[in-house]
Short mmCIF file of C-alpha atoms and ligand atoms in Angstrom, two decimals:
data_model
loop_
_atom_site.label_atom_id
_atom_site.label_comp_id
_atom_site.label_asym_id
_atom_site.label_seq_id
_atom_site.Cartn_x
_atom_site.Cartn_y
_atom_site.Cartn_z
CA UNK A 1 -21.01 9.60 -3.00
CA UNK A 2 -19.16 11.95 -0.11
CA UNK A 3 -16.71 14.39 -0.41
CA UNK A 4 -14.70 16.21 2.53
CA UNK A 5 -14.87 19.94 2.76
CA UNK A 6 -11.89 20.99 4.25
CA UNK A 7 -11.00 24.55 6.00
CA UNK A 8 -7.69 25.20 5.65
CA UNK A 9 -5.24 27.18 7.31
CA UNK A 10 -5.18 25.46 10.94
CA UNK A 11 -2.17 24.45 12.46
CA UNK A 12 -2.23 20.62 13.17
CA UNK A 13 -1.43 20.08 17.38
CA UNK A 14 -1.73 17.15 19.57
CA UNK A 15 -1.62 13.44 18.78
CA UNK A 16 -2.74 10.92 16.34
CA UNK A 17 -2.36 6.90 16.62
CA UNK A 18 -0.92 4.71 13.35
CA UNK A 19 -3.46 2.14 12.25
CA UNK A 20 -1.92 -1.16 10.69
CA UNK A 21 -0.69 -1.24 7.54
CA UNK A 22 -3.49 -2.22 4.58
CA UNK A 23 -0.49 -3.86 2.73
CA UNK A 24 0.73 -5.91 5.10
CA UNK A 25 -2.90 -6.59 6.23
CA UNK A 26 -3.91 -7.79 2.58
CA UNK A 27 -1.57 -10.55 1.91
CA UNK A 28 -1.15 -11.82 5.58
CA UNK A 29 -5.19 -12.49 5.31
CA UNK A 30 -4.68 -14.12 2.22
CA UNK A 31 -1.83 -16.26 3.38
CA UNK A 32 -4.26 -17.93 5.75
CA UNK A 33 -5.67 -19.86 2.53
CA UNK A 34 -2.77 -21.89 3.08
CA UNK A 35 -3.64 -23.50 6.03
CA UNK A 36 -6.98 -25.47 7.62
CA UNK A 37 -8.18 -24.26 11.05
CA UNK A 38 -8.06 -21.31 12.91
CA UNK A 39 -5.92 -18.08 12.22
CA UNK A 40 -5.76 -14.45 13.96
CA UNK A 41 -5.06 -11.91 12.94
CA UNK A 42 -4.89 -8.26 14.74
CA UNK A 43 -4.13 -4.88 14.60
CA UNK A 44 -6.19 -5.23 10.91
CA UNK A 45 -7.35 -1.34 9.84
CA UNK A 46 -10.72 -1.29 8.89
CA UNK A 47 -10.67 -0.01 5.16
CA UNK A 48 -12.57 -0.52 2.19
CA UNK A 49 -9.63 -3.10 0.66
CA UNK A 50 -9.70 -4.89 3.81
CA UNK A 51 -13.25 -5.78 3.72
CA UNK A 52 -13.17 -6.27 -0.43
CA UNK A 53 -10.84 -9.53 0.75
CA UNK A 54 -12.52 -10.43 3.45
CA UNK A 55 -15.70 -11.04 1.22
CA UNK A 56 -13.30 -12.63 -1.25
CA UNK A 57 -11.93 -15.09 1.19
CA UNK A 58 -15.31 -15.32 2.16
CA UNK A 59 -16.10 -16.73 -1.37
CA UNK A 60 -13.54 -18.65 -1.93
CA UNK A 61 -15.24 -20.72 1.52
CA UNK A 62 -13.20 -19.53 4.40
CA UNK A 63 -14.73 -18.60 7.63
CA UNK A 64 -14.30 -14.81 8.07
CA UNK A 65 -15.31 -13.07 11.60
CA UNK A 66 -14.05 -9.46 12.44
CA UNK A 67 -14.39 -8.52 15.85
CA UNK A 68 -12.97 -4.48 16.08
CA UNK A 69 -9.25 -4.98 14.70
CA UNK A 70 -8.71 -9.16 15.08
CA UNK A 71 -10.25 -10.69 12.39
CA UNK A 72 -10.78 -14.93 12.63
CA UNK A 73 -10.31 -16.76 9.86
CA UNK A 74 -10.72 -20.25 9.13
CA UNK A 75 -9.50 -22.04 5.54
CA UNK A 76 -10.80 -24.97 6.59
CA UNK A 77 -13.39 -25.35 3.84
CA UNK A 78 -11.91 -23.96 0.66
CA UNK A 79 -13.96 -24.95 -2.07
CA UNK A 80 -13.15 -22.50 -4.75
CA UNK A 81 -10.20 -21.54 -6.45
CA UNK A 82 -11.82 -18.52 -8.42
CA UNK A 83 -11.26 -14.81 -8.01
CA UNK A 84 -14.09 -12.97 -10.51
CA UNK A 85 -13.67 -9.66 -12.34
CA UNK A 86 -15.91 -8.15 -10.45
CA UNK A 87 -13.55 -8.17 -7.21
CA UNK A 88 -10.34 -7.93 -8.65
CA UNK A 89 -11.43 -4.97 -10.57
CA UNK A 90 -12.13 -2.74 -7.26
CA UNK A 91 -8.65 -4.14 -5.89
CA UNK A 92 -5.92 -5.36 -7.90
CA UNK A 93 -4.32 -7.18 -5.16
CA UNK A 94 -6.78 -9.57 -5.33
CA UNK A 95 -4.14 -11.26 -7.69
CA UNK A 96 -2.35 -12.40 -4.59
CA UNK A 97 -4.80 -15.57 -4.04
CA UNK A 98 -2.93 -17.14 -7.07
CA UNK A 99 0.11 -18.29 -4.93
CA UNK A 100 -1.76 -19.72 -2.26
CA UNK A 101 -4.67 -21.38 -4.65
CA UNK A 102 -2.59 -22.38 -6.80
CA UNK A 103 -0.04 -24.29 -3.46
CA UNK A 104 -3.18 -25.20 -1.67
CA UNK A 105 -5.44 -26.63 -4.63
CA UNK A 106 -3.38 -27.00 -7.07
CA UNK A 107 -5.45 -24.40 -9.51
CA UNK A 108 -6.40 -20.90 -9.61
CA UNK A 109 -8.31 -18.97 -11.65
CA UNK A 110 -8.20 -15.10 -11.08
CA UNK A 111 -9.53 -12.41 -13.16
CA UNK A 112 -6.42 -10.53 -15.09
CA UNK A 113 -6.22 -7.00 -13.52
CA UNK A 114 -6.66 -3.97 -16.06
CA UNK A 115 -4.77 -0.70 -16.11
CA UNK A 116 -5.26 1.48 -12.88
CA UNK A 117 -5.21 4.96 -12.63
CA UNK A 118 -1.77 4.94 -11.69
CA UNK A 119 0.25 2.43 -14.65
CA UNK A 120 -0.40 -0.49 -16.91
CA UNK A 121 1.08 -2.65 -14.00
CA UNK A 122 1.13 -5.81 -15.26
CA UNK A 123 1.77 -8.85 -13.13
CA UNK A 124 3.50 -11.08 -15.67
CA UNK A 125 6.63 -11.42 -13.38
CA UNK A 126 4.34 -13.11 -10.90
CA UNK A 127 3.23 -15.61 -14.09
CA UNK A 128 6.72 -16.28 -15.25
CA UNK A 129 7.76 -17.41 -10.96
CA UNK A 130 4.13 -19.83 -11.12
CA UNK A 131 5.66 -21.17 -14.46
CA UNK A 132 9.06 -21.58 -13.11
CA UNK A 133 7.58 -23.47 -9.78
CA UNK A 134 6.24 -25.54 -12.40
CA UNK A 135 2.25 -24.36 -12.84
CA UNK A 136 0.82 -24.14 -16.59
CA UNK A 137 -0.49 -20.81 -16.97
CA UNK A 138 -3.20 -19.56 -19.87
CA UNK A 139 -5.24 -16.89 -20.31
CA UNK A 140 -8.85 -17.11 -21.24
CA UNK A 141 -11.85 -15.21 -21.41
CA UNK A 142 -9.89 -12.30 -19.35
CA UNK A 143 -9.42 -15.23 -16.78
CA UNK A 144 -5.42 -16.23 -15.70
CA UNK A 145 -5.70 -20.25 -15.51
CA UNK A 146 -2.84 -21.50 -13.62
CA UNK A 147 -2.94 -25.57 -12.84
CA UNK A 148 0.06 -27.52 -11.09
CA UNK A 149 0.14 -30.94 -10.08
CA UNK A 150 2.54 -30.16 -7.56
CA UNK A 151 4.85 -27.47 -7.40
CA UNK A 152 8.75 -27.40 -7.38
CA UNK A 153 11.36 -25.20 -6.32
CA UNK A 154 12.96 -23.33 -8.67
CA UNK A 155 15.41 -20.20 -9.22
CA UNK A 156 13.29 -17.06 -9.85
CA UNK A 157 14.43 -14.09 -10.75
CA UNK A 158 12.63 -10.52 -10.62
CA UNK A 159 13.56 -8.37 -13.66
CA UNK A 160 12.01 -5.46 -11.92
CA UNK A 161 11.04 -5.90 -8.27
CA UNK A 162 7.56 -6.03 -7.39
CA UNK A 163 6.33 -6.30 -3.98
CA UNK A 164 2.77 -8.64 -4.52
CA UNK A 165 5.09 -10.22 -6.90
CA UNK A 166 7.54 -11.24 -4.07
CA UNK A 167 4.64 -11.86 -1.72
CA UNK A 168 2.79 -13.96 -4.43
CA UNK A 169 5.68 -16.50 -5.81
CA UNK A 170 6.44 -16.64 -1.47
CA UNK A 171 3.20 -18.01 -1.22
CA UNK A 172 3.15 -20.32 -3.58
CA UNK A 173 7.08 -21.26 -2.72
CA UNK A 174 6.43 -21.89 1.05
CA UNK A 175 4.66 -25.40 0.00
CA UNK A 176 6.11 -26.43 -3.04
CA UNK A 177 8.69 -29.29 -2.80
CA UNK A 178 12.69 -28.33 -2.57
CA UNK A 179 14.16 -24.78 -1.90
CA UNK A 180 13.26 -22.12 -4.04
CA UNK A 181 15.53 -18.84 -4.58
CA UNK A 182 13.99 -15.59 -5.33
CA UNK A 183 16.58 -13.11 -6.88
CA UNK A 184 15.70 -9.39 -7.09
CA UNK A 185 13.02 -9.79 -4.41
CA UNK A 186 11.43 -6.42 -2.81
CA UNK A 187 12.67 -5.75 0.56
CA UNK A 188 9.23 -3.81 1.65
CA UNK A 189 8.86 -4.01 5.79
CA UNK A 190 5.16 -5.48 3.98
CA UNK A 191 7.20 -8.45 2.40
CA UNK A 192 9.53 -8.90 5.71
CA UNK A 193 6.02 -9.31 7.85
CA UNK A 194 4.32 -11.46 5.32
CA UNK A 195 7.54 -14.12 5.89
CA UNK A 196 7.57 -13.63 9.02
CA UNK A 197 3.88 -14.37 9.26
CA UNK A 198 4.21 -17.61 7.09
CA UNK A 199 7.12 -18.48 9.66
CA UNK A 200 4.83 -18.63 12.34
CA UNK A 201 2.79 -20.91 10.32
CA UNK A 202 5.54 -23.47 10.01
CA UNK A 203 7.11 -21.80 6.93
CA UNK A 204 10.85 -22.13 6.62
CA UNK A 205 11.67 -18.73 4.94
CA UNK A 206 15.01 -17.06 5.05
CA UNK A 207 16.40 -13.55 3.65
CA UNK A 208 13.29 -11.49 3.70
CA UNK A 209 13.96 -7.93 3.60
CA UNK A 210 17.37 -8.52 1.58
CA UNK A 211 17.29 -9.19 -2.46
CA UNK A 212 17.41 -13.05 -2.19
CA UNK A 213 14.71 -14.44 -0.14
CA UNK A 214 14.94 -18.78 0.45
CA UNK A 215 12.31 -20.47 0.97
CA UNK A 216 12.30 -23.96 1.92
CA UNK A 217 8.94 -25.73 1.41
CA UNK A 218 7.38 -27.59 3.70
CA UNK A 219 4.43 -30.55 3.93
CA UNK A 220 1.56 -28.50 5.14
CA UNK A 221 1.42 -24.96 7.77
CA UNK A 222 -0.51 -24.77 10.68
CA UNK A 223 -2.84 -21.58 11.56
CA UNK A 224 -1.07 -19.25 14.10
CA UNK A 225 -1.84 -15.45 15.27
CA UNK A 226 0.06 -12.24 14.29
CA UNK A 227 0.00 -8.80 14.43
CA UNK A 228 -0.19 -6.50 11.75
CA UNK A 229 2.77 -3.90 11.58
CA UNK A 230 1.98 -0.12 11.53
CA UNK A 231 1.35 1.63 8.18
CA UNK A 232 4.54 3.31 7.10
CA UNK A 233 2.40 5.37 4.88
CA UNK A 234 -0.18 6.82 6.62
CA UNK A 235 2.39 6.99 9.35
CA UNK A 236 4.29 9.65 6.51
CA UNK A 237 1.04 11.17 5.62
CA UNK A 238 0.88 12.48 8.82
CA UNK A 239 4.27 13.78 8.81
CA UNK A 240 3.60 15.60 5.93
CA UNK A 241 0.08 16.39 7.41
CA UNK A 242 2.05 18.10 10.38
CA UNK A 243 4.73 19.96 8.33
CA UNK A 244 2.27 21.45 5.75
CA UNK A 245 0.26 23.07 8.75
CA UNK A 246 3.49 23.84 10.72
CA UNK A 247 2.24 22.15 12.98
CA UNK A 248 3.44 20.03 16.58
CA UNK A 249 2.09 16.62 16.16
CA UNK A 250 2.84 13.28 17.95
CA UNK A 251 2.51 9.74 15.72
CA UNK A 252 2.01 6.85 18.05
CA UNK A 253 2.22 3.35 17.16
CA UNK A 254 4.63 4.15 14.21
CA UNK A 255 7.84 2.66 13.04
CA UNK A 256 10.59 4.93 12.53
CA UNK A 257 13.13 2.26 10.79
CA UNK A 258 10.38 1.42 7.96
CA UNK A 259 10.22 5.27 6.99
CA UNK A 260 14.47 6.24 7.08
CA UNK A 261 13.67 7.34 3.34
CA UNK A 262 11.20 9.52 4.34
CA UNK A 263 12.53 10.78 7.69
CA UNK A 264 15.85 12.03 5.86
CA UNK A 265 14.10 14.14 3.32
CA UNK A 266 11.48 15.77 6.07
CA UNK A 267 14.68 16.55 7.98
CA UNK A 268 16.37 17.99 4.93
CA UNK A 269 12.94 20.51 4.41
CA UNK A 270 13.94 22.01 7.83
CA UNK A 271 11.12 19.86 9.52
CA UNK A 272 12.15 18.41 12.77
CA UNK A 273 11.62 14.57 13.68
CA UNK A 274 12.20 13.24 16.89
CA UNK A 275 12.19 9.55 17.98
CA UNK A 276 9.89 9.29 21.11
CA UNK A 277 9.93 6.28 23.26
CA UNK A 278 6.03 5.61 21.98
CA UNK A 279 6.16 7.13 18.96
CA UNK A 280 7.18 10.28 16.19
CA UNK A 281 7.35 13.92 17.18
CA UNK A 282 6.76 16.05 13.75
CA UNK A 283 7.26 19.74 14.49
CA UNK A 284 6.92 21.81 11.30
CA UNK A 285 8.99 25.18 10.17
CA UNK A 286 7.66 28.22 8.65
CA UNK A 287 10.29 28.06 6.44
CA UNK A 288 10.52 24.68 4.10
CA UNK A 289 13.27 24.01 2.04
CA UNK A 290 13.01 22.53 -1.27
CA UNK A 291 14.83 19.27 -2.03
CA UNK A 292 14.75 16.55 -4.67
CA UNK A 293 13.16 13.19 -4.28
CA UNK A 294 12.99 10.03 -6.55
CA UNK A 295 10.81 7.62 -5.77
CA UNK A 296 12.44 4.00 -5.37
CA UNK A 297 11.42 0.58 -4.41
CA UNK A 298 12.42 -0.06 -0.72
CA UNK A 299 14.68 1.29 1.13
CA UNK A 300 14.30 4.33 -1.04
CA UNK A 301 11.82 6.56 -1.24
CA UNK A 302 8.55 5.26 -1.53
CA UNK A 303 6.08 5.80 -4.63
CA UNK A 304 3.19 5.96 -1.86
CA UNK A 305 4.44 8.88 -0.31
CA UNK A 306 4.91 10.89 -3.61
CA UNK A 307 1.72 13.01 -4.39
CA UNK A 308 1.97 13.64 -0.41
CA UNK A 309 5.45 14.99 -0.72
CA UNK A 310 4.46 16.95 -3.84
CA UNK A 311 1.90 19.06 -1.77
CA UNK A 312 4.81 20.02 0.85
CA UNK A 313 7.46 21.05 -2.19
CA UNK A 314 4.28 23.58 -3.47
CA UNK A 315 4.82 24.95 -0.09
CA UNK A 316 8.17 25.19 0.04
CA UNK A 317 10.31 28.51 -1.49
CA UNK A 318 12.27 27.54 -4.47
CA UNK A 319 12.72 24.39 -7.22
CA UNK A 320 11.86 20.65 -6.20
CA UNK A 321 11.99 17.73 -8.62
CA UNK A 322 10.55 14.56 -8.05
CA UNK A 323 10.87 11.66 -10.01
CA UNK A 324 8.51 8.98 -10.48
CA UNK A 325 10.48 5.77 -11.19
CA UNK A 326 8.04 3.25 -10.18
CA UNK A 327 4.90 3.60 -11.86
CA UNK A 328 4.44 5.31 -15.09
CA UNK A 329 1.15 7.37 -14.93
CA UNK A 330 1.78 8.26 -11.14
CA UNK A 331 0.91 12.47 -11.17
CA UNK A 332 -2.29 12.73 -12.13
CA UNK A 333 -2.40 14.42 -8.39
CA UNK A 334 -0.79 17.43 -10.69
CA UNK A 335 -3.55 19.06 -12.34
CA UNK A 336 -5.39 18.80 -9.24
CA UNK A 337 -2.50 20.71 -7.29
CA UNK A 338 -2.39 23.04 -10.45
CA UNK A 339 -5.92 23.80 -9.75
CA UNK A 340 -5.36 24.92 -6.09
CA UNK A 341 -2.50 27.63 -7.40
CA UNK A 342 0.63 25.40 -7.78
CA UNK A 343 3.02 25.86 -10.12
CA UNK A 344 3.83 22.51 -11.49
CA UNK A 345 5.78 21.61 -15.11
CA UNK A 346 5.42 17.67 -16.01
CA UNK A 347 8.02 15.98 -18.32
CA UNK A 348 8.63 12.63 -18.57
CA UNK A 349 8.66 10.99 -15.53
CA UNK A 350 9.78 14.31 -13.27
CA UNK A 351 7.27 16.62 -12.27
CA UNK A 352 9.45 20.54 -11.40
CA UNK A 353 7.80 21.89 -8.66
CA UNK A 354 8.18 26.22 -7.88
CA UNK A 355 7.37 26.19 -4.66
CA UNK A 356 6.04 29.55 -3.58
CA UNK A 357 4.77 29.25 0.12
CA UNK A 358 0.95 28.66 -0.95
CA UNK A 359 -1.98 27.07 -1.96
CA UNK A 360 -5.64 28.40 -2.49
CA UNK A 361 -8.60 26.39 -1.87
CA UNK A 362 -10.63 24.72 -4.19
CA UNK A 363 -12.54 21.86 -5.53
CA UNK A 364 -11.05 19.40 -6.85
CA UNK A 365 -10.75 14.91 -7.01
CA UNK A 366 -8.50 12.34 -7.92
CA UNK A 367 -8.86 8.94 -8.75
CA UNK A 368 -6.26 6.92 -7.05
CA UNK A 369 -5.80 6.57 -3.16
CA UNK A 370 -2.68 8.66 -2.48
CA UNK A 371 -3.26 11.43 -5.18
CA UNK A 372 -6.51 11.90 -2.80
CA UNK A 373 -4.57 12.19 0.58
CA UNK A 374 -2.37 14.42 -1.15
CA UNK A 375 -5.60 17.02 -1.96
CA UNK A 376 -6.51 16.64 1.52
CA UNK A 377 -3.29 17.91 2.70
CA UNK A 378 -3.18 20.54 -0.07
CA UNK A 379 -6.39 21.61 1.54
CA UNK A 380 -5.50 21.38 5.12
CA UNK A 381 -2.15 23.94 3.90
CA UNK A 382 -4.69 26.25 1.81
CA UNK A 383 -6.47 29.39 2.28
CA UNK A 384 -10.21 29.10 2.17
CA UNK A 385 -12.02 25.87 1.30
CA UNK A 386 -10.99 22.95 -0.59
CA UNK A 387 -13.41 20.20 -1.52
CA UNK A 388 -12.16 16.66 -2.21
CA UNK A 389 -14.50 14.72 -4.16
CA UNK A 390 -14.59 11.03 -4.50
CA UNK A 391 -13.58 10.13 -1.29
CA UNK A 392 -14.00 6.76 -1.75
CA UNK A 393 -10.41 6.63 -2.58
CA UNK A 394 -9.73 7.32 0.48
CA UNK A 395 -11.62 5.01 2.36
CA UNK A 396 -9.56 2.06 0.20
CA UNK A 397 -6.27 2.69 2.50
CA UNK A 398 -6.88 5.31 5.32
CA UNK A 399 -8.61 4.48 8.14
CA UNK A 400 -11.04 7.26 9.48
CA UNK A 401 -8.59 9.90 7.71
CA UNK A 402 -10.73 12.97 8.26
CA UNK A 403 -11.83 11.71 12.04
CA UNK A 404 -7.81 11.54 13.19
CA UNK A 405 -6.93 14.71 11.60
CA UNK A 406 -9.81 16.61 13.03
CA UNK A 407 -9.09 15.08 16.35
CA UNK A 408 -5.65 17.24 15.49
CA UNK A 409 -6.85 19.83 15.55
CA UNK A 410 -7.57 19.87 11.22
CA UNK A 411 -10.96 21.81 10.27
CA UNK A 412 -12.53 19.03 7.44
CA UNK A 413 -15.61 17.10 7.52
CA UNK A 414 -17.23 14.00 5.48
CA UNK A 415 -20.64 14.88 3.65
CA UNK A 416 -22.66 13.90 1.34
CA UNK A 417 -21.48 15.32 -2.62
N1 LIG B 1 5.70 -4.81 -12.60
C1 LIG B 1 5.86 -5.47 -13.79
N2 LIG B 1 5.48 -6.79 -13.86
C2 LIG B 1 4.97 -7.45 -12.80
C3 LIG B 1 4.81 -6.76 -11.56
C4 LIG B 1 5.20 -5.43 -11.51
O1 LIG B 1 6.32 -4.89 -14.77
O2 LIG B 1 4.65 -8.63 -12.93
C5 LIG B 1 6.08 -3.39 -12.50
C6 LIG B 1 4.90 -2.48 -12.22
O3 LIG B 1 4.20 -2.15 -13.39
C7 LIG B 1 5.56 -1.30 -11.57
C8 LIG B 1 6.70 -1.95 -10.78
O4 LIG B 1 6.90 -3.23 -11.36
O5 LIG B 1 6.07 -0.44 -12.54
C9 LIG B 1 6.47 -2.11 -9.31
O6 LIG B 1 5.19 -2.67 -9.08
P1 LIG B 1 4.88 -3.65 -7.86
O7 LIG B 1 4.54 -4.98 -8.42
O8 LIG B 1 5.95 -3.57 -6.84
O9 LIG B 1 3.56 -2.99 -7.28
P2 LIG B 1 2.39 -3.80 -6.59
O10 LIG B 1 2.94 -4.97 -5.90
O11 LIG B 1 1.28 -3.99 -7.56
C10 LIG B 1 2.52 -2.66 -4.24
C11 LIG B 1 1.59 -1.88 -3.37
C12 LIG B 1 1.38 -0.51 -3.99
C13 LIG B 1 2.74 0.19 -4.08
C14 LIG B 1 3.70 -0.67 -4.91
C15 LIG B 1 5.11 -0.10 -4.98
C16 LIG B 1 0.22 -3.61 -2.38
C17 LIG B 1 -1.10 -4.27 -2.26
N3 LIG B 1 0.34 -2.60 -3.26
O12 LIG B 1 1.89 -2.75 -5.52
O13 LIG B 1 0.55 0.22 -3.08
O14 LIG B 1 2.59 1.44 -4.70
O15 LIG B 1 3.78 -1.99 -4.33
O16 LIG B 1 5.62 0.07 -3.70
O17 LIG B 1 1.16 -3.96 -1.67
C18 LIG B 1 -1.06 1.83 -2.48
O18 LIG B 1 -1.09 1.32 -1.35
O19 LIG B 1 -1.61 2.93 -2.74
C19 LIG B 1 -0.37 1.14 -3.56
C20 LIG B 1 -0.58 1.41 -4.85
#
């Protein structure tokens, strides 16, 4: 186990580079289950998630070779259409083979995900789309069984929209016979690249990024090469990174139009944000205004960026509420924060947050992925020394975290707890 000891207090300076996005990355490997021969894929971050379905597809009897950020892979050989508790416990989007097993093979069987740190989140909406496409779906031993002869298009609609959801009935959709209609679909830039992904395969998918997503399905895709977008949310982390420190930080490699949400709210905190040719200038302001945020699926503001925006309200002067409307269990960031001096009331799904200019150093852990990058900025902001245990978190989603914001200029450093 490692834990980074951070020094805080040091203004953030100079510039950092986006790595690609782990949820875009994640279903666009899957997707290659879908066809026989020889995909690329590049810009791929290296993170802990990343490799978990690597070795998965690996299982399952695809060809798998990384070489830095293009990773090879090569479907050719699927000979398993199982996904065992043991993996889909240490990543929950494991679930996502289902679409493509089940279009490819005509069978899946995929360990049902338990609670996570953050929500129940169950992933019955993706069941009920298999079901409409036509697959029979059971549940034993802990085990999802889904079996279709073939599948069909059908009209699916999302009661609440879920983004591996949308990515998972797309998958399955892009090779069942006839046009299937997905109503209520996410409109994540993740989604938009995962279509646009199976369109280079041969895929015949229309509406991504808008509520209603077509998809036409065809005989059979080809393999093809794409790039992974940039990750919108480390992109923001960094943002936030650079306003908690009042810092002067350049983002390179980011997309400004998948983080409009975000952008908006820094600017309303008094931080500035300018759109370089190559990239995102973040210059911070001694004096950060409070304002209100609610997390929504996209466009709005994203549940990913939450705990991270919760460290800059404890630094702002006045009342912030933020409202978790995504997932249910989503602050346990909070006592953490609480621990390092802030003054944080929880009720319901709004955390009130009295921002008072500071935080004090401290020990402290989390167990989900952003609640940890929010401690590290907390610490980067504080007085004294914060240590973040249980950094594995953060190795699930952020590539070389610690490395990128000591190259800014950040005082932190991995060792051993
Ligand atoms: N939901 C259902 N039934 C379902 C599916 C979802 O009730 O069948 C509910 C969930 O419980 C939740 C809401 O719908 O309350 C939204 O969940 P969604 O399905 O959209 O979440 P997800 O697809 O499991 C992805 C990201 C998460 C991100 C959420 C929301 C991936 C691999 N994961 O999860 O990313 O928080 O969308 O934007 O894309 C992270 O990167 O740290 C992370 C947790």
């Amino acid at each position: 186990m490692e834990k980074i000891v951070i020094e805080g207090g040091h203004r953030l300076e100079g510039t950092v580079a986006v790595s690609g996005a782990k949820n875009a990355a994640l279903p666009i490997l899957i997707s290659t289950l879908l066809t026989e021969g020889l995909n690329t894929v590049d810009n791929v971050p290296d993170l802990r998630d990343v490799r978990t379905i690597k070795s998965l597809l690996s299982d399952l009897g695809a060809k798998v070779e990384t070489s830095g950020s293009v990773v090879k892979i090569d479907a050719g050989g699927l000979n398993s259409y199982e996904a065992p508790y043991d993996l889909v416990r240490t990543m929950r989007a494991s679930v996502l083979v289902l679409g493509p097993l089940l279009a490819r093979l005509g069978r899946a069987r995929v360990s049902l995900p338990g609670g996570c740190a953050i929500g129940a989140r169950p992933i019955n909406l993706h069941l009920k789309g298999f079901e409409e496409l036509g697959a029979m779906i059971s549940l034993e031993h802990g085990y999802i069984e889904a079996k279709a002869r073939s599948l069909k298009g059908a009209e699916v609609y999302f009661d609440v929209v879920t983004v591996t959801g949308t990515e998972n009935l797309m998958m399955a959709a892009v090779l069942a016979e006839g046009i299937t209609t997905l109503r209520n679909a996410a409109r994540e830039p993740e989604v938009v690249a995962l279509a646009e992904a199976l369109n280079c395969m041969g895929g015949k998918i229309a509406g991504a990024g808008t509520p209603v997503i077509t998809i036409e399905g065809v005989e059979a895709l080809k393999p093809t090469s794409y790039t992974i977008i940039p990750d919108r949310i480390e992109t923001g982390t960094f943002m936030i990174a650079a306003g908690v420190t009042c810092g002067n930080i350049k983002i390179v490699g980011s997309e400004p139009n998948h983080l409009r949400a975000v952008i908006h709210k820094l600017q309303q905190t008094g931080i500035t944000v300018e759109e370089e040719v190559d990239g995102l200038r973040i210059i911070g302001t001694e004096a950060i205004s409070s304002v209100d945020v609610k997390t929504l699926p996209y466009p709005g503001f994203p549940t990913d960026m939450q705990a991270q925006f919760m460290v800059l309200m404890c630094l702002a002067k006045g009342l912030s509420v933020i409202s978790e409307t995504i997932f249910e269990n989503r602050f346990i960031h909070v006592s953490e924060l609480q621990r390092m001096g802030a003054d944080i009331t929880v009720s319901g799904n709004a955390a009130v947050v009295m921002g008072d200019g500071r935080l004090t150093g401290a020990p402290v852990m989390a167990t989900d992925l952003r609640a940890s990058a929010s401690l590290i900025l907390a610490g980067l902001a504080a007085s004294g020394t914060t240590e973040v245990s249980r950094v594995y978190h953060i190795d699930r989603g952020y590539e070389c975290i610690e490395k990128k914001l000591a190259q800014l200029g950040g005082q932190l450093r991995r060792v051993p707890a």
